[in-house]
Amino acid sequence: MLERLREADGKILDRPAYHRDSAAERARLTGDIWKLERAQYFSEPHDPAWRALMDGDWQGAIGVFEEERPAAREEARLFARRGTPFRRLRVIEFPISRYLQWEMHYFRLLVEEGFELRVIEASRLGHLERHRPVPEVVVLGERVAYEVRYDERWAPCGARRVTDPEVVKATGAQIAALWDEGEPLMDFFDREIAPLPAPVS
């Protein structure tokens, strides 16, 4: 079903247009939000926590996360008030990349503030990845699905907007099925991430 998303007709949006479009869709959304993240590294030069990681300042990166806690708490409350669950599924590979270790600390904060996150090992996706990795995807109810796009450095550069009802519904259902196979993020964090030393730049 995720391959159907790639094959479906869609509209290419640059990053600002994607953010505007998804914000407008979320404002009138009545269903669930699903987010599937596959790559083990992303380039996020506009994120001060990512820049701290790249500079080898691990404690600085964690400090930035803490500064973002109030905003995360308010966002979680907003989704709860709207009755639109936001479920985020992260694919992980071993050994854990420096980026993923960093990201997991932020995800722990999100869970602490009310977000729902799970992880699934890439080995569980073999039936979906015979030819290539699954795409990075955001699904908003049954209205729209976005295949999130990245440039050659894996920096975000927009998305492809798909509105075919059958494709959107099937994509959400596929991610929901993977979610059911996943592990709660905090269980994974406590076992695999918490024991790790700070990464070396």
Tab-separated table of C-alpha atoms in Angstrom:
chain	number	residue	atom	x	y	z
A	1	MET	CA	0.000	0.000	0.000
A	2	LEU	CA	2.888	2.372	0.677
A	3	GLU	CA	4.113	1.702	-2.849
A	4	ARG	CA	0.689	2.769	-4.140
A	5	LEU	CA	1.282	6.159	-2.565
A	6	ARG	CA	4.444	6.581	-4.635
A	7	GLU	CA	2.605	5.611	-7.801
A	8	ALA	CA	-0.473	7.781	-7.216
A	9	ASP	CA	-0.983	11.140	-8.865
A	10	GLY	CA	0.060	13.985	-6.616
A	11	LYS	CA	1.004	17.633	-6.443
A	12	ILE	CA	4.583	18.648	-5.631
A	13	LEU	CA	4.803	21.270	-2.873
A	14	ASP	CA	7.939	23.090	-1.792
A	15	ARG	CA	8.633	23.253	1.921
A	16	PRO	CA	6.757	26.488	2.744
A	17	ALA	CA	3.762	25.379	0.654
A	18	TYR	CA	3.779	21.967	2.354
A	19	HIS	CA	3.748	23.566	5.798
A	20	ARG	CA	0.894	25.894	4.838
A	21	ASP	CA	-1.109	23.112	3.250
A	22	SER	CA	-0.683	20.635	6.107
A	23	ALA	CA	-1.513	23.317	8.692
A	24	ALA	CA	-4.739	24.129	6.850
A	25	GLU	CA	-5.649	20.449	6.585
A	26	ARG	CA	-4.956	19.822	10.271
A	27	ALA	CA	-7.138	22.765	11.270
A	28	ARG	CA	-10.209	21.047	9.802
A	29	LEU	CA	-9.184	17.447	10.441
A	30	THR	CA	-11.495	15.052	12.267
A	31	GLY	CA	-9.529	11.777	11.940
A	32	ASP	CA	-6.198	10.340	13.012
A	33	ILE	CA	-2.775	11.628	12.015
A	34	TRP	CA	-0.122	9.066	11.114
A	35	LYS	CA	3.564	9.789	10.578
A	36	LEU	CA	6.038	7.179	9.348
A	37	GLU	CA	9.759	7.999	9.447
A	38	ARG	CA	12.224	5.640	7.773
A	39	ALA	CA	15.635	7.229	7.109
A	40	GLN	CA	18.275	6.876	9.803
A	41	TYR	CA	19.637	10.372	9.266
A	42	PHE	CA	18.205	13.746	8.302
A	43	SER	CA	19.939	17.089	7.799
A	44	GLU	CA	18.235	19.787	9.897
A	45	PRO	CA	20.445	22.896	9.680
A	46	HIS	CA	17.629	25.182	10.864
A	47	ASP	CA	17.310	23.236	14.129
A	48	PRO	CA	19.619	24.535	16.906
A	49	ALA	CA	19.563	21.127	18.616
A	50	TRP	CA	20.782	19.469	15.400
A	51	ARG	CA	23.507	22.088	15.007
A	52	ALA	CA	24.621	21.416	18.574
A	53	LEU	CA	24.786	17.698	17.762
A	54	MET	CA	26.882	18.389	14.670
A	55	ASP	CA	29.199	20.574	16.773
A	56	GLY	CA	29.687	17.765	19.267
A	57	ASP	CA	27.775	19.591	22.011
A	58	TRP	CA	25.592	16.781	23.311
A	59	GLN	CA	24.511	18.558	26.480
A	60	GLY	CA	23.714	21.649	24.444
A	61	ALA	CA	21.477	19.596	22.164
A	62	ILE	CA	19.631	18.107	25.142
A	63	GLY	CA	19.283	21.595	26.597
A	64	VAL	CA	17.594	22.833	23.428
A	65	PHE	CA	15.131	19.956	23.667
A	66	GLU	CA	14.216	21.027	27.189
A	67	GLU	CA	13.612	24.573	25.994
A	68	GLU	CA	11.121	23.136	23.502
A	69	ARG	CA	9.205	21.153	26.139
A	70	PRO	CA	6.485	23.791	26.817
A	71	ALA	CA	5.704	24.077	23.094
A	72	ALA	CA	5.506	20.278	22.789
A	73	ARG	CA	3.158	20.134	25.776
A	74	GLU	CA	0.849	22.734	24.257
A	75	GLU	CA	0.850	21.003	20.872
A	76	ALA	CA	-0.087	17.677	22.494
A	77	ARG	CA	-2.931	19.378	24.353
A	78	LEU	CA	-4.143	20.946	21.115
A	79	PHE	CA	-4.361	17.567	19.388
A	80	ALA	CA	-6.185	16.163	22.433
A	81	ARG	CA	-8.713	19.014	22.434
A	82	ARG	CA	-9.379	18.504	18.747
A	83	GLY	CA	-9.776	14.762	19.173
A	84	THR	CA	-7.199	14.069	16.460
A	85	PRO	CA	-4.694	11.482	17.733
A	86	PHE	CA	-1.184	12.000	16.328
A	87	ARG	CA	0.643	8.671	16.135
A	88	ARG	CA	4.263	8.652	15.043
A	89	LEU	CA	6.062	5.445	14.024
A	90	ARG	CA	9.860	5.446	13.778
A	91	VAL	CA	11.758	2.775	11.864
A	92	ILE	CA	15.056	1.897	13.511
A	93	GLU	CA	18.162	0.039	12.399
A	94	PHE	CA	21.087	-1.324	14.384
A	95	PRO	CA	23.646	-0.172	15.227
A	96	ILE	CA	21.878	2.990	16.352
A	97	SER	CA	23.105	6.006	14.394
A	98	ARG	CA	24.246	9.146	16.163
A	99	TYR	CA	21.304	10.983	14.636
A	100	LEU	CA	18.800	8.399	15.829
A	101	GLN	CA	20.240	8.430	19.350
A	102	TRP	CA	19.811	12.214	19.402
A	103	GLU	CA	16.308	12.042	17.962
A	104	MET	CA	15.211	9.422	20.497
A	105	HIS	CA	15.935	11.831	23.329
A	106	TYR	CA	13.573	14.322	21.740
A	107	PHE	CA	10.984	11.623	21.180
A	108	ARG	CA	11.175	10.670	24.853
A	109	LEU	CA	10.302	14.274	25.688
A	110	LEU	CA	7.339	14.128	23.302
A	111	VAL	CA	6.016	10.981	24.971
A	112	GLU	CA	6.421	12.583	28.389
A	113	GLU	CA	4.271	15.480	27.173
A	114	GLY	CA	1.474	13.339	25.780
A	115	PHE	CA	2.392	12.267	22.239
A	116	GLU	CA	2.028	8.671	21.048
A	117	LEU	CA	5.196	7.181	19.540
A	118	ARG	CA	6.312	3.673	18.718
A	119	VAL	CA	9.331	2.154	17.017
A	120	ILE	CA	9.611	-0.772	14.648
A	121	GLU	CA	12.784	-2.505	13.515
A	122	ALA	CA	13.579	-2.247	9.813
A	123	SER	CA	13.832	-6.041	9.663
A	124	ARG	CA	10.048	-6.174	10.169
A	125	LEU	CA	9.531	-4.252	6.911
A	126	GLY	CA	11.150	-6.755	4.565
A	127	HIS	CA	7.866	-7.537	2.795
A	128	LEU	CA	7.454	-3.816	2.034
A	129	GLU	CA	11.056	-3.097	1.074
A	130	ARG	CA	11.905	-5.668	-1.554
A	131	HIS	CA	12.998	-2.959	-3.988
A	132	ARG	CA	13.544	0.186	-1.892
A	133	PRO	CA	12.874	1.610	1.569
A	134	VAL	CA	9.363	2.692	2.426
A	135	PRO	CA	8.751	6.431	1.972
A	136	GLU	CA	8.560	9.103	4.634
A	137	VAL	CA	4.821	9.670	5.028
A	138	VAL	CA	2.286	11.852	6.825
A	139	VAL	CA	-1.408	10.906	6.596
A	140	LEU	CA	-4.145	13.284	7.776
A	141	GLY	CA	-7.315	11.297	8.378
A	142	GLU	CA	-8.742	10.095	5.080
A	143	ARG	CA	-8.350	13.483	3.374
A	144	VAL	CA	-4.731	13.697	2.304
A	145	ALA	CA	-1.396	11.892	2.416
A	146	TYR	CA	1.978	13.541	1.982
A	147	GLU	CA	5.056	11.755	0.708
A	148	VAL	CA	7.643	13.927	2.417
A	149	ARG	CA	10.548	14.870	0.152
A	150	TYR	CA	14.237	15.416	0.904
A	151	ASP	CA	17.169	16.668	-1.112
A	152	GLU	CA	20.460	14.863	-1.712
A	153	ARG	CA	21.680	15.854	1.778
A	154	TRP	CA	18.479	14.520	3.372
A	155	ALA	CA	17.348	18.026	4.229
A	156	PRO	CA	13.549	18.491	4.007
A	157	CYS	CA	12.437	20.187	0.797
A	158	GLY	CA	8.664	19.736	0.709
A	159	ALA	CA	6.217	16.965	-0.063
A	160	ARG	CA	4.033	15.380	-2.700
A	161	ARG	CA	0.344	15.831	-1.865
A	162	VAL	CA	-1.945	12.889	-2.671
A	163	THR	CA	-5.726	13.094	-2.278
A	164	ASP	CA	-6.989	9.910	-3.959
A	165	PRO	CA	-9.370	8.636	-1.228
A	166	GLU	CA	-8.541	4.958	-1.750
A	167	VAL	CA	-4.792	5.588	-1.643
A	168	VAL	CA	-5.013	7.838	1.408
A	169	LYS	CA	-7.166	5.346	3.302
A	170	ALA	CA	-4.963	2.381	2.343
A	171	THR	CA	-1.789	4.246	3.318
A	172	GLY	CA	-3.187	5.094	6.737
A	173	ALA	CA	-4.309	1.495	7.224
A	174	GLN	CA	-0.844	0.179	6.320
A	175	ILE	CA	0.868	2.469	8.813
A	176	ALA	CA	-1.727	1.529	11.438
A	177	ALA	CA	-0.919	-2.156	10.881
A	178	LEU	CA	2.796	-1.462	11.316
A	179	TRP	CA	1.972	0.560	14.431
A	180	ASP	CA	0.292	-2.499	15.912
A	181	GLU	CA	3.543	-4.425	15.390
A	182	GLY	CA	5.652	-1.673	16.921
A	183	GLU	CA	7.059	-1.238	20.410
A	184	PRO	CA	6.222	1.665	22.730
A	185	LEU	CA	8.987	4.216	22.422
A	186	MET	CA	9.733	4.407	26.144
A	187	ASP	CA	10.293	0.644	26.362
A	188	PHE	CA	12.746	0.845	23.477
A	189	PHE	CA	14.419	3.953	24.885
A	190	ASP	CA	15.009	2.449	28.311
A	191	ARG	CA	16.482	-0.743	26.853
A	192	GLU	CA	18.479	0.494	23.844
A	193	ILE	CA	19.096	4.246	24.147
A	194	ALA	CA	19.459	5.127	27.827
A	195	PRO	CA	22.561	2.911	28.311
A	196	LEU	CA	24.426	4.513	25.384
A	197	PRO	CA	27.219	7.001	26.084
A	198	ALA	CA	27.006	10.450	24.545
A	199	PRO	CA	27.872	10.123	20.844
A	200	VAL	CA	31.256	11.242	19.600
A	201	SER	CA	31.164	13.895	16.865
